[in-house]
Amino acid sequence: MESVDGAGASPAEETAPSVIAAGAICWRKEQGQLEVLLIHRPRYADWSWPKGKLDPGETTPECAVREVEEEVGLRISLGIPLASTIYPVASGPKVVYYWAARTERMEVHPDGKEVDRFLWVAPGRAAELLTNPTDREPLESLLAAHEADQLETWPLIVVRHAKATPRSSWTRAEGDRPLAATGRRQAAAVSRLLEAWGPSRVVSSPWERCVQTIAPYLKSKDIKLKLADSITERNAGRKPDKARSTVEKLFDKRRPVALCTHRPVLPLVFGVLRRHLPESLGTALPVDDPYLAPGEVLISHVSSKTPGRIVAVEQFRAYDD
């Protein structure tokens, strides 16, 4: 289950698609000018964007990252969501979700099968070359974000810990209550999902269920975990200002970060994020309990040009048992 607010609002919300796909518009700055990556697909004899259908059990962000790597050899991290497209295919409506992906100093290597050629071109030239008119929609949203200085961003990701052993069946210290079997599977799925944005910092409540949720990602990236006592259920309830301060400090270093905490702490977290939202995104954050499902993540895309300003918000549930 997933939802998007901001730049990536889906045109397909009222139409149940029969085919779901995802991709990215890779972009770079060349001598200060914006360029985007177009691909040529010999099977269709067209110019398009790297994209493809979801694999079983895959989320759309994971699919977008995988397809770009498979088709053009680029390992990307996702930026802001862009406009999605919907068009008819033989089996019914097909929706394609897109993200922006900055790819400075990266070499393109077409796979030779799905993609045989590529071009780095200015957005105006890309619009002329694109074969499918609907492919211009995500390009237009990327260009609008660029003109508004909202294309260059970094992600601040909030993770609710995965499903834990029930309180009713746990007799030891609350901080030691671990993940249930479902929760351990969710933790592995959370790790795969986080790879789409690649946070280089992880901050977590030290309670066992939070640490276990984020552990697979830490292992896959070989990065250190910063524990924050202020965002445990107990301490956040006693000293909410300290919990808010922990969240506020995430904005200071201006680089990708994930925060793992508990359901009762989420209103405090979102309260801080809300201060950084423009009016246009005023309803982008959850307001109703439980705010996020176990193992669900919320991604705030923070402007690199305007420190502290959130320009887009997304939610994704990595695994639903």
PDB file of C-alpha atoms in Angstrom:
ATOM      1  CA  MET A   1       0.000   0.000   0.000  1.00  0.00           C
ATOM      2  CA  GLU A   2       1.374   3.396  -0.881  1.00  0.00           C
ATOM      3  CA  SER A   3       0.382   7.009  -1.245  1.00  0.00           C
ATOM      4  CA  VAL A   4       2.006  10.145  -2.568  1.00  0.00           C
ATOM      5  CA  ASP A   5       1.497  13.833  -1.871  1.00  0.00           C
ATOM      6  CA  GLY A   6       3.073  16.871  -3.441  1.00  0.00           C
ATOM      7  CA  ALA A   7       4.888  16.768  -6.777  1.00  0.00           C
ATOM      8  CA  GLY A   8       4.014  13.132  -7.403  1.00  0.00           C
ATOM      9  CA  ALA A   9       0.235  13.180  -6.992  1.00  0.00           C
ATOM     10  CA  SER A  10      -1.128  10.378  -9.114  1.00  0.00           C
ATOM     11  CA  PRO A  11      -3.592  10.930 -11.978  1.00  0.00           C
ATOM     12  CA  ALA A  12      -4.649   7.317 -11.595  1.00  0.00           C
ATOM     13  CA  GLU A  13      -6.286   7.578  -8.183  1.00  0.00           C
ATOM     14  CA  GLU A  14      -9.782   7.037  -9.572  1.00  0.00           C
ATOM     15  CA  THR A  15      -8.816   4.329 -12.072  1.00  0.00           C
ATOM     16  CA  ALA A  16      -7.790   0.854 -10.979  1.00  0.00           C
ATOM     17  CA  PRO A  17      -4.808  -0.003 -13.204  1.00  0.00           C
ATOM     18  CA  SER A  18      -4.311  -3.483 -14.599  1.00  0.00           C
ATOM     19  CA  VAL A  19      -0.567  -2.901 -15.006  1.00  0.00           C
ATOM     20  CA  ILE A  20       1.678  -1.004 -12.572  1.00  0.00           C
ATOM     21  CA  ALA A  21       5.163   0.110 -13.540  1.00  0.00           C
ATOM     22  CA  ALA A  22       7.778   2.543 -12.266  1.00  0.00           C
ATOM     23  CA  GLY A  23      10.786   4.428 -13.528  1.00  0.00           C
ATOM     24  CA  ALA A  24      12.866   7.551 -13.155  1.00  0.00           C
ATOM     25  CA  ILE A  25      14.002  10.606 -15.023  1.00  0.00           C
ATOM     26  CA  CYS A  26      17.740  10.731 -14.445  1.00  0.00           C
ATOM     27  CA  TRP A  27      19.087  14.281 -14.500  1.00  0.00           C
ATOM     28  CA  ARG A  28      22.380  16.076 -14.207  1.00  0.00           C
ATOM     29  CA  LYS A  29      23.911  19.530 -14.488  1.00  0.00           C
ATOM     30  CA  GLU A  30      26.332  19.990 -17.398  1.00  0.00           C
ATOM     31  CA  GLN A  31      28.116  23.342 -17.367  1.00  0.00           C
ATOM     32  CA  GLY A  32      25.318  24.610 -15.172  1.00  0.00           C
ATOM     33  CA  GLN A  33      22.548  23.484 -17.539  1.00  0.00           C
ATOM     34  CA  LEU A  34      19.925  20.848 -16.744  1.00  0.00           C
ATOM     35  CA  GLU A  35      20.052  17.681 -18.832  1.00  0.00           C
ATOM     36  CA  VAL A  36      17.888  14.544 -18.704  1.00  0.00           C
ATOM     37  CA  LEU A  37      18.568  10.984 -19.827  1.00  0.00           C
ATOM     38  CA  LEU A  38      16.527   9.607 -22.721  1.00  0.00           C
ATOM     39  CA  ILE A  39      16.693   5.957 -23.760  1.00  0.00           C
ATOM     40  CA  HIS A  40      15.943   4.274 -27.083  1.00  0.00           C
ATOM     41  CA  ARG A  41      14.130   0.941 -26.939  1.00  0.00           C
ATOM     42  CA  PRO A  42      14.682  -1.167 -30.062  1.00  0.00           C
ATOM     43  CA  ARG A  43      11.676  -3.369 -29.349  1.00  0.00           C
ATOM     44  CA  TYR A  44       9.340  -0.383 -29.667  1.00  0.00           C
ATOM     45  CA  ALA A  45      11.607   1.887 -31.756  1.00  0.00           C
ATOM     46  CA  ASP A  46      10.848   4.722 -29.369  1.00  0.00           C
ATOM     47  CA  TRP A  47      12.513   7.283 -27.106  1.00  0.00           C
ATOM     48  CA  SER A  48      11.365   7.098 -23.507  1.00  0.00           C
ATOM     49  CA  TRP A  49      12.472   6.964 -19.864  1.00  0.00           C
ATOM     50  CA  PRO A  50      13.926   3.953 -18.014  1.00  0.00           C
ATOM     51  CA  LYS A  51      10.947   2.080 -16.553  1.00  0.00           C
ATOM     52  CA  GLY A  52       9.350  -1.328 -16.174  1.00  0.00           C
ATOM     53  CA  LYS A  53       6.706  -3.450 -14.481  1.00  0.00           C
ATOM     54  CA  LEU A  54       6.779  -4.415 -10.814  1.00  0.00           C
ATOM     55  CA  ASP A  55       8.155  -7.778  -9.784  1.00  0.00           C
ATOM     56  CA  PRO A  56       6.016  -9.802  -7.327  1.00  0.00           C
ATOM     57  CA  GLY A  57       6.188  -8.307  -3.819  1.00  0.00           C
ATOM     58  CA  GLU A  58       8.009  -5.203  -5.041  1.00  0.00           C
ATOM     59  CA  THR A  59       7.080  -1.604  -4.223  1.00  0.00           C
ATOM     60  CA  THR A  60       7.143   1.082  -6.887  1.00  0.00           C
ATOM     61  CA  PRO A  61      10.282   2.830  -5.507  1.00  0.00           C
ATOM     62  CA  GLU A  62      12.168  -0.482  -5.509  1.00  0.00           C
ATOM     63  CA  CYS A  63      10.980  -1.138  -9.058  1.00  0.00           C
ATOM     64  CA  ALA A  64      12.114   2.300 -10.285  1.00  0.00           C
ATOM     65  CA  VAL A  65      15.622   1.822  -8.876  1.00  0.00           C
ATOM     66  CA  ARG A  66      15.915  -1.739 -10.214  1.00  0.00           C
ATOM     67  CA  GLU A  67      14.706  -0.861 -13.714  1.00  0.00           C
ATOM     68  CA  VAL A  68      17.155   2.028 -14.092  1.00  0.00           C
ATOM     69  CA  GLU A  69      20.036  -0.187 -13.000  1.00  0.00           C
ATOM     70  CA  GLU A  70      18.999  -3.056 -15.278  1.00  0.00           C
ATOM     71  CA  GLU A  71      18.395  -0.912 -18.361  1.00  0.00           C
ATOM     72  CA  VAL A  72      21.197   1.661 -18.199  1.00  0.00           C
ATOM     73  CA  GLY A  73      23.558   0.464 -15.466  1.00  0.00           C
ATOM     74  CA  LEU A  74      22.976   3.378 -13.093  1.00  0.00           C
ATOM     75  CA  ARG A  75      22.490   2.737  -9.379  1.00  0.00           C
ATOM     76  CA  ILE A  76      20.314   5.664  -8.377  1.00  0.00           C
ATOM     77  CA  SER A  77      18.806   7.103  -5.226  1.00  0.00           C
ATOM     78  CA  LEU A  78      15.339   8.543  -5.683  1.00  0.00           C
ATOM     79  CA  GLY A  79      14.601  12.239  -5.422  1.00  0.00           C
ATOM     80  CA  ILE A  80      11.209  13.900  -5.539  1.00  0.00           C
ATOM     81  CA  PRO A  81       8.220  12.035  -6.964  1.00  0.00           C
ATOM     82  CA  LEU A  82       7.113  13.279 -10.369  1.00  0.00           C
ATOM     83  CA  ALA A  83       3.804  13.155 -12.192  1.00  0.00           C
ATOM     84  CA  SER A  84       2.744   9.616 -12.980  1.00  0.00           C
ATOM     85  CA  THR A  85       1.216   8.621 -16.304  1.00  0.00           C
ATOM     86  CA  ILE A  86      -1.684   6.420 -17.274  1.00  0.00           C
ATOM     87  CA  TYR A  87      -2.527   5.057 -20.689  1.00  0.00           C
ATOM     88  CA  PRO A  88      -4.353   2.059 -22.187  1.00  0.00           C
ATOM     89  CA  VAL A  89      -2.634  -1.223 -23.009  1.00  0.00           C
ATOM     90  CA  ALA A  90      -4.115  -4.518 -24.171  1.00  0.00           C
ATOM     91  CA  SER A  91      -4.912  -5.681 -20.626  1.00  0.00           C
ATOM     92  CA  GLY A  92      -6.394  -2.357 -19.486  1.00  0.00           C
ATOM     93  CA  PRO A  93      -5.103   0.892 -17.959  1.00  0.00           C
ATOM     94  CA  LYS A  94      -1.363   1.024 -17.247  1.00  0.00           C
ATOM     95  CA  VAL A  95       0.045   3.444 -14.673  1.00  0.00           C
ATOM     96  CA  VAL A  96       3.712   4.359 -14.458  1.00  0.00           C
ATOM     97  CA  TYR A  97       5.115   6.093 -11.365  1.00  0.00           C
ATOM     98  CA  TYR A  98       8.185   8.281 -11.795  1.00  0.00           C
ATOM     99  CA  TRP A  99      10.830   9.895  -9.625  1.00  0.00           C
ATOM    100  CA  ALA A 100      13.613  12.359 -10.302  1.00  0.00           C
ATOM    101  CA  ALA A 101      17.116  10.929  -9.800  1.00  0.00           C
ATOM    102  CA  ARG A 102      20.282  13.021  -9.821  1.00  0.00           C
ATOM    103  CA  THR A 103      23.136  11.183 -11.547  1.00  0.00           C
ATOM    104  CA  GLU A 104      26.206  13.417 -11.569  1.00  0.00           C
ATOM    105  CA  ARG A 105      29.520  11.811 -12.633  1.00  0.00           C
ATOM    106  CA  MET A 106      27.917   8.449 -13.436  1.00  0.00           C
ATOM    107  CA  GLU A 107      28.480   6.474 -16.632  1.00  0.00           C
ATOM    108  CA  VAL A 108      25.554   5.061 -18.580  1.00  0.00           C
ATOM    109  CA  HIS A 109      25.801   1.465 -19.841  1.00  0.00           C
ATOM    110  CA  PRO A 110      22.735   0.368 -21.862  1.00  0.00           C
ATOM    111  CA  ASP A 111      21.958  -3.314 -21.485  1.00  0.00           C
ATOM    112  CA  GLY A 112      21.879  -3.736 -25.282  1.00  0.00           C
ATOM    113  CA  LYS A 113      18.574  -5.605 -25.206  1.00  0.00           C
ATOM    114  CA  GLU A 114      15.923  -3.390 -23.642  1.00  0.00           C
ATOM    115  CA  VAL A 115      17.961  -0.263 -24.406  1.00  0.00           C
ATOM    116  CA  ASP A 116      20.429   0.190 -27.265  1.00  0.00           C
ATOM    117  CA  ARG A 117      21.051   3.946 -27.241  1.00  0.00           C
ATOM    118  CA  PHE A 118      20.829   6.903 -24.902  1.00  0.00           C
ATOM    119  CA  LEU A 119      21.023  10.686 -25.050  1.00  0.00           C
ATOM    120  CA  TRP A 120      21.698  13.405 -22.480  1.00  0.00           C
ATOM    121  CA  VAL A 121      19.631  16.347 -23.693  1.00  0.00           C
ATOM    122  CA  ALA A 122      18.071  19.581 -22.468  1.00  0.00           C
ATOM    123  CA  PRO A 123      14.438  19.231 -21.301  1.00  0.00           C
ATOM    124  CA  GLY A 124      13.125  21.086 -24.348  1.00  0.00           C
ATOM    125  CA  ARG A 125      14.877  18.706 -26.725  1.00  0.00           C
ATOM    126  CA  ALA A 126      13.680  15.738 -24.675  1.00  0.00           C
ATOM    127  CA  ALA A 127      10.079  16.893 -25.081  1.00  0.00           C
ATOM    128  CA  GLU A 128      10.583  16.943 -28.862  1.00  0.00           C
ATOM    129  CA  LEU A 129      12.151  13.486 -29.015  1.00  0.00           C
ATOM    130  CA  LEU A 130       9.799  11.587 -26.694  1.00  0.00           C
ATOM    131  CA  THR A 131       7.666   9.198 -28.737  1.00  0.00           C
ATOM    132  CA  ASN A 132       4.757   8.817 -26.301  1.00  0.00           C
ATOM    133  CA  PRO A 133       3.110  12.193 -25.528  1.00  0.00           C
ATOM    134  CA  THR A 134       2.199  11.056 -22.001  1.00  0.00           C
ATOM    135  CA  ASP A 135       5.927  10.757 -21.204  1.00  0.00           C
ATOM    136  CA  ARG A 136       6.096  14.550 -21.266  1.00  0.00           C
ATOM    137  CA  GLU A 137       4.009  14.767 -18.079  1.00  0.00           C
ATOM    138  CA  PRO A 138       6.733  13.676 -15.626  1.00  0.00           C
ATOM    139  CA  LEU A 139       9.236  15.788 -17.583  1.00  0.00           C
ATOM    140  CA  GLU A 140       7.038  18.842 -17.128  1.00  0.00           C
ATOM    141  CA  SER A 141       6.839  18.269 -13.374  1.00  0.00           C
ATOM    142  CA  LEU A 142      10.628  17.820 -13.179  1.00  0.00           C
ATOM    143  CA  LEU A 143      11.172  21.064 -15.078  1.00  0.00           C
ATOM    144  CA  ALA A 144       8.664  22.891 -12.858  1.00  0.00           C
ATOM    145  CA  ALA A 145      10.500  21.670  -9.752  1.00  0.00           C
ATOM    146  CA  HIS A 146      13.816  22.803 -11.256  1.00  0.00           C
ATOM    147  CA  GLU A 147      12.457  26.265 -12.002  1.00  0.00           C
ATOM    148  CA  ALA A 148      11.088  26.501  -8.448  1.00  0.00           C
ATOM    149  CA  ASP A 149      14.442  25.414  -6.945  1.00  0.00           C
ATOM    150  CA  GLN A 150      12.790  22.251  -5.595  1.00  0.00           C
ATOM    151  CA  LEU A 151      14.571  19.606  -7.656  1.00  0.00           C
ATOM    152  CA  GLU A 152      17.669  19.283  -5.466  1.00  0.00           C
ATOM    153  CA  THR A 153      16.590  17.597  -2.231  1.00  0.00           C
ATOM    154  CA  TRP A 154      17.579  15.084   0.436  1.00  0.00           C
ATOM    155  CA  PRO A 155      15.240  12.591   2.161  1.00  0.00           C
ATOM    156  CA  LEU A 156      14.248  12.572   5.832  1.00  0.00           C
ATOM    157  CA  ILE A 157      12.575   9.199   6.381  1.00  0.00           C
ATOM    158  CA  VAL A 158      10.394   8.253   9.351  1.00  0.00           C
ATOM    159  CA  VAL A 159      10.010   4.524  10.025  1.00  0.00           C
ATOM    160  CA  ARG A 160       7.474   3.045  12.417  1.00  0.00           C
ATOM    161  CA  HIS A 161       8.967  -0.108  13.896  1.00  0.00           C
ATOM    162  CA  ALA A 162       7.702  -3.394  12.498  1.00  0.00           C
ATOM    163  CA  LYS A 163       5.159  -5.642  14.207  1.00  0.00           C
ATOM    164  CA  ALA A 164       6.301  -6.558  17.712  1.00  0.00           C
ATOM    165  CA  THR A 165       5.480  -9.387  20.076  1.00  0.00           C
ATOM    166  CA  PRO A 166       2.116  -8.488  21.716  1.00  0.00           C
ATOM    167  CA  ARG A 167       2.344  -6.568  24.981  1.00  0.00           C
ATOM    168  CA  SER A 168      -0.124  -9.013  26.510  1.00  0.00           C
ATOM    169  CA  SER A 169       2.261 -11.931  26.047  1.00  0.00           C
ATOM    170  CA  TRP A 170       5.428 -10.129  27.176  1.00  0.00           C
ATOM    171  CA  THR A 171       6.342 -10.175  30.876  1.00  0.00           C
ATOM    172  CA  ARG A 172       9.812  -8.628  30.837  1.00  0.00           C
ATOM    173  CA  ALA A 173      11.007  -5.041  30.372  1.00  0.00           C
ATOM    174  CA  GLU A 174       9.062  -3.107  27.742  1.00  0.00           C
ATOM    175  CA  GLY A 175      12.245  -1.916  26.077  1.00  0.00           C
ATOM    176  CA  ASP A 176      13.276  -5.526  25.472  1.00  0.00           C
ATOM    177  CA  ARG A 177      10.078  -6.537  23.675  1.00  0.00           C
ATOM    178  CA  PRO A 178      11.226  -7.885  20.287  1.00  0.00           C
ATOM    179  CA  LEU A 179       9.690  -8.163  16.856  1.00  0.00           C
ATOM    180  CA  ALA A 180       7.226 -10.924  16.104  1.00  0.00           C
ATOM    181  CA  ALA A 181       7.926 -13.310  13.207  1.00  0.00           C
ATOM    182  CA  THR A 182       5.868 -11.072  10.922  1.00  0.00           C
ATOM    183  CA  GLY A 183       7.869  -8.105  12.137  1.00  0.00           C
ATOM    184  CA  ARG A 184      11.147  -9.746  11.214  1.00  0.00           C
ATOM    185  CA  ARG A 185       9.874 -10.266   7.689  1.00  0.00           C
ATOM    186  CA  GLN A 186       8.727  -6.663   7.629  1.00  0.00           C
ATOM    187  CA  ALA A 187      12.187  -5.512   8.757  1.00  0.00           C
ATOM    188  CA  ALA A 188      13.772  -7.227   5.753  1.00  0.00           C
ATOM    189  CA  ALA A 189      11.228  -5.551   3.482  1.00  0.00           C
ATOM    190  CA  VAL A 190      11.876  -2.160   5.112  1.00  0.00           C
ATOM    191  CA  SER A 191      15.570  -2.595   4.350  1.00  0.00           C
ATOM    192  CA  ARG A 192      14.855  -3.199   0.661  1.00  0.00           C
ATOM    193  CA  LEU A 193      12.566  -0.181   0.521  1.00  0.00           C
ATOM    194  CA  LEU A 194      15.042   2.150   2.241  1.00  0.00           C
ATOM    195  CA  GLU A 195      17.631   1.233  -0.386  1.00  0.00           C
ATOM    196  CA  ALA A 196      15.613   3.337  -2.851  1.00  0.00           C
ATOM    197  CA  TRP A 197      16.676   6.510  -1.004  1.00  0.00           C
ATOM    198  CA  GLY A 198      19.872   5.206   0.591  1.00  0.00           C
ATOM    199  CA  PRO A 199      19.956   7.142   3.877  1.00  0.00           C
ATOM    200  CA  SER A 200      23.543   7.403   5.108  1.00  0.00           C
ATOM    201  CA  ARG A 201      22.475   8.115   8.690  1.00  0.00           C
ATOM    202  CA  VAL A 202      20.076   6.153  10.887  1.00  0.00           C
ATOM    203  CA  VAL A 203      18.712   7.363  14.233  1.00  0.00           C
ATOM    204  CA  SER A 204      16.583   5.028  16.332  1.00  0.00           C
ATOM    205  CA  SER A 205      14.933   4.496  19.653  1.00  0.00           C
ATOM    206  CA  PRO A 206      17.176   2.076  21.576  1.00  0.00           C
ATOM    207  CA  TRP A 207      14.245  -0.212  22.369  1.00  0.00           C
ATOM    208  CA  GLU A 208      14.669  -3.662  20.880  1.00  0.00           C
ATOM    209  CA  ARG A 209      11.809  -3.608  18.386  1.00  0.00           C
ATOM    210  CA  CYS A 210      13.093  -0.411  16.756  1.00  0.00           C
ATOM    211  CA  VAL A 211      16.696  -1.612  16.595  1.00  0.00           C
ATOM    212  CA  GLN A 212      15.595  -4.935  15.094  1.00  0.00           C
ATOM    213  CA  THR A 213      13.492  -3.112  12.481  1.00  0.00           C
ATOM    214  CA  ILE A 214      16.407  -1.091  11.196  1.00  0.00           C
ATOM    215  CA  ALA A 215      19.114  -3.768  11.659  1.00  0.00           C
ATOM    216  CA  PRO A 216      18.829  -5.398   8.194  1.00  0.00           C
ATOM    217  CA  TYR A 217      19.358  -2.039   6.503  1.00  0.00           C
ATOM    218  CA  LEU A 218      22.321  -1.186   8.727  1.00  0.00           C
ATOM    219  CA  LYS A 219      23.906  -4.539   7.894  1.00  0.00           C
ATOM    220  CA  SER A 220      23.374  -4.100   4.157  1.00  0.00           C
ATOM    221  CA  LYS A 221      24.928  -0.618   4.145  1.00  0.00           C
ATOM    222  CA  ASP A 222      27.574  -1.131   6.841  1.00  0.00           C
ATOM    223  CA  ILE A 223      26.721   2.126   8.601  1.00  0.00           C
ATOM    224  CA  LYS A 224      26.522   2.982  12.276  1.00  0.00           C
ATOM    225  CA  LEU A 225      23.342   3.427  14.264  1.00  0.00           C
ATOM    226  CA  LYS A 226      22.780   6.431  16.487  1.00  0.00           C
ATOM    227  CA  LEU A 227      20.517   5.632  19.459  1.00  0.00           C
ATOM    228  CA  ALA A 228      18.298   8.380  20.859  1.00  0.00           C
ATOM    229  CA  ASP A 229      16.718   7.748  24.273  1.00  0.00           C
ATOM    230  CA  SER A 230      14.499  10.805  23.760  1.00  0.00           C
ATOM    231  CA  ILE A 231      12.316   9.005  21.187  1.00  0.00           C
ATOM    232  CA  THR A 232      11.414   5.917  23.219  1.00  0.00           C
ATOM    233  CA  GLU A 233       7.745   5.698  24.167  1.00  0.00           C
ATOM    234  CA  ARG A 234       8.522   6.376  27.807  1.00  0.00           C
ATOM    235  CA  ASN A 235      10.873   9.321  27.426  1.00  0.00           C
ATOM    236  CA  ALA A 236       8.933  11.017  24.654  1.00  0.00           C
ATOM    237  CA  GLY A 237       5.857  10.922  26.858  1.00  0.00           C
ATOM    238  CA  ARG A 238       7.710  12.371  29.832  1.00  0.00           C
ATOM    239  CA  LYS A 239       9.815  14.950  27.996  1.00  0.00           C
ATOM    240  CA  PRO A 240       8.210  15.691  24.628  1.00  0.00           C
ATOM    241  CA  ASP A 241      10.389  18.742  24.011  1.00  0.00           C
ATOM    242  CA  LYS A 242      13.496  16.559  23.979  1.00  0.00           C
ATOM    243  CA  ALA A 243      11.877  14.257  21.447  1.00  0.00           C
ATOM    244  CA  ARG A 244      10.990  17.242  19.269  1.00  0.00           C
ATOM    245  CA  SER A 245      14.542  18.530  19.551  1.00  0.00           C
ATOM    246  CA  THR A 246      15.919  15.176  18.328  1.00  0.00           C
ATOM    247  CA  VAL A 247      13.733  15.373  15.242  1.00  0.00           C
ATOM    248  CA  GLU A 248      14.555  19.030  14.603  1.00  0.00           C
ATOM    249  CA  LYS A 249      18.281  18.255  14.658  1.00  0.00           C
ATOM    250  CA  LEU A 250      17.827  15.835  11.758  1.00  0.00           C
ATOM    251  CA  PHE A 251      17.545  18.877   9.493  1.00  0.00           C
ATOM    252  CA  ASP A 252      20.925  20.273  10.545  1.00  0.00           C
ATOM    253  CA  LYS A 253      23.304  18.018   8.593  1.00  0.00           C
ATOM    254  CA  ARG A 254      21.280  18.217   5.373  1.00  0.00           C
ATOM    255  CA  ARG A 255      21.943  14.668   4.241  1.00  0.00           C
ATOM    256  CA  PRO A 256      19.774  11.537   3.891  1.00  0.00           C
ATOM    257  CA  VAL A 257      18.607  10.180   7.242  1.00  0.00           C
ATOM    258  CA  ALA A 258      16.120   7.620   8.592  1.00  0.00           C
ATOM    259  CA  LEU A 259      14.486   7.816  12.020  1.00  0.00           C
ATOM    260  CA  CYS A 260      12.911   4.693  13.562  1.00  0.00           C
ATOM    261  CA  THR A 261      10.491   5.141  16.438  1.00  0.00           C
ATOM    262  CA  HIS A 262       7.171   4.065  18.016  1.00  0.00           C
ATOM    263  CA  ARG A 263       3.534   4.761  17.164  1.00  0.00           C
ATOM    264  CA  PRO A 264       2.896   6.938  20.269  1.00  0.00           C
ATOM    265  CA  VAL A 265       5.881   9.130  19.327  1.00  0.00           C
ATOM    266  CA  LEU A 266       4.749   9.760  15.747  1.00  0.00           C
ATOM    267  CA  PRO A 267       2.494  12.750  16.557  1.00  0.00           C
ATOM    268  CA  LEU A 268       5.517  14.533  18.055  1.00  0.00           C
ATOM    269  CA  VAL A 269       7.629  13.675  15.009  1.00  0.00           C
ATOM    270  CA  PHE A 270       4.991  14.853  12.556  1.00  0.00           C
ATOM    271  CA  GLY A 271       4.420  17.995  14.594  1.00  0.00           C
ATOM    272  CA  VAL A 272       8.032  18.966  13.962  1.00  0.00           C
ATOM    273  CA  LEU A 273       7.840  18.078  10.274  1.00  0.00           C
ATOM    274  CA  ARG A 274       4.667  20.140   9.938  1.00  0.00           C
ATOM    275  CA  ARG A 275       6.640  23.284  10.861  1.00  0.00           C
ATOM    276  CA  HIS A 276       8.743  22.714   7.744  1.00  0.00           C
ATOM    277  CA  LEU A 277       5.828  22.235   5.343  1.00  0.00           C
ATOM    278  CA  PRO A 278       4.543  24.936   2.983  1.00  0.00           C
ATOM    279  CA  GLU A 279       0.803  25.602   3.010  1.00  0.00           C
ATOM    280  CA  SER A 280       0.399  23.588  -0.205  1.00  0.00           C
ATOM    281  CA  LEU A 281       1.470  20.440   1.683  1.00  0.00           C
ATOM    282  CA  GLY A 282      -0.474  21.198   4.844  1.00  0.00           C
ATOM    283  CA  THR A 283      -2.460  17.945   4.670  1.00  0.00           C
ATOM    284  CA  ALA A 284       0.419  15.699   3.575  1.00  0.00           C
ATOM    285  CA  LEU A 285       1.152  14.220   7.016  1.00  0.00           C
ATOM    286  CA  PRO A 286      -1.008  11.608   8.779  1.00  0.00           C
ATOM    287  CA  VAL A 287      -3.217  12.987  11.550  1.00  0.00           C
ATOM    288  CA  ASP A 288      -5.190   9.928  12.664  1.00  0.00           C
ATOM    289  CA  ASP A 289      -3.995   7.156  14.966  1.00  0.00           C
ATOM    290  CA  PRO A 290      -2.132   4.847  14.172  1.00  0.00           C
ATOM    291  CA  TYR A 291      -0.483   7.412  11.774  1.00  0.00           C
ATOM    292  CA  LEU A 292       1.682   4.720  10.149  1.00  0.00           C
ATOM    293  CA  ALA A 293       1.197   0.950  10.001  1.00  0.00           C
ATOM    294  CA  PRO A 294       3.911  -1.289  11.480  1.00  0.00           C
ATOM    295  CA  GLY A 295       6.860  -1.208   9.107  1.00  0.00           C
ATOM    296  CA  GLU A 296       5.473   1.729   7.115  1.00  0.00           C
ATOM    297  CA  VAL A 297       7.716   4.642   6.148  1.00  0.00           C
ATOM    298  CA  LEU A 298       7.109   8.315   5.420  1.00  0.00           C
ATOM    299  CA  ILE A 299       9.597  10.205   3.259  1.00  0.00           C
ATOM    300  CA  SER A 300       9.933  13.975   3.455  1.00  0.00           C
ATOM    301  CA  HIS A 301      11.967  15.473   0.622  1.00  0.00           C
ATOM    302  CA  VAL A 302      13.845  18.472   2.038  1.00  0.00           C
ATOM    303  CA  SER A 303      15.134  21.225  -0.232  1.00  0.00           C
ATOM    304  CA  SER A 304      18.906  21.541  -0.609  1.00  0.00           C
ATOM    305  CA  LYS A 305      18.472  25.136  -1.771  1.00  0.00           C
ATOM    306  CA  THR A 306      16.107  26.319   0.971  1.00  0.00           C
ATOM    307  CA  PRO A 307      17.324  24.677   4.210  1.00  0.00           C
ATOM    308  CA  GLY A 308      14.587  23.012   6.226  1.00  0.00           C
ATOM    309  CA  ARG A 309      11.841  23.362   3.633  1.00  0.00           C
ATOM    310  CA  ILE A 310       9.976  20.135   2.794  1.00  0.00           C
ATOM    311  CA  VAL A 311       8.858  20.130  -0.842  1.00  0.00           C
ATOM    312  CA  ALA A 312       7.223  16.672  -1.165  1.00  0.00           C
ATOM    313  CA  VAL A 313       5.958  13.862   1.072  1.00  0.00           C
ATOM    314  CA  GLU A 314       5.413  10.159   0.321  1.00  0.00           C
ATOM    315  CA  GLN A 315       4.266   7.077   2.271  1.00  0.00           C
ATOM    316  CA  PHE A 316       5.001   3.430   1.539  1.00  0.00           C
ATOM    317  CA  ARG A 317       4.160   0.198   3.295  1.00  0.00           C
ATOM    318  CA  ALA A 318       6.938  -2.252   2.495  1.00  0.00           C
ATOM    319  CA  TYR A 319       5.222  -5.422   3.629  1.00  0.00           C
ATOM    320  CA  ASP A 320       1.692  -6.410   4.554  1.00  0.00           C
ATOM    321  CA  ASP A 321       1.412  -9.884   6.095  1.00  0.00           C
TER     322      ASP A 321
END
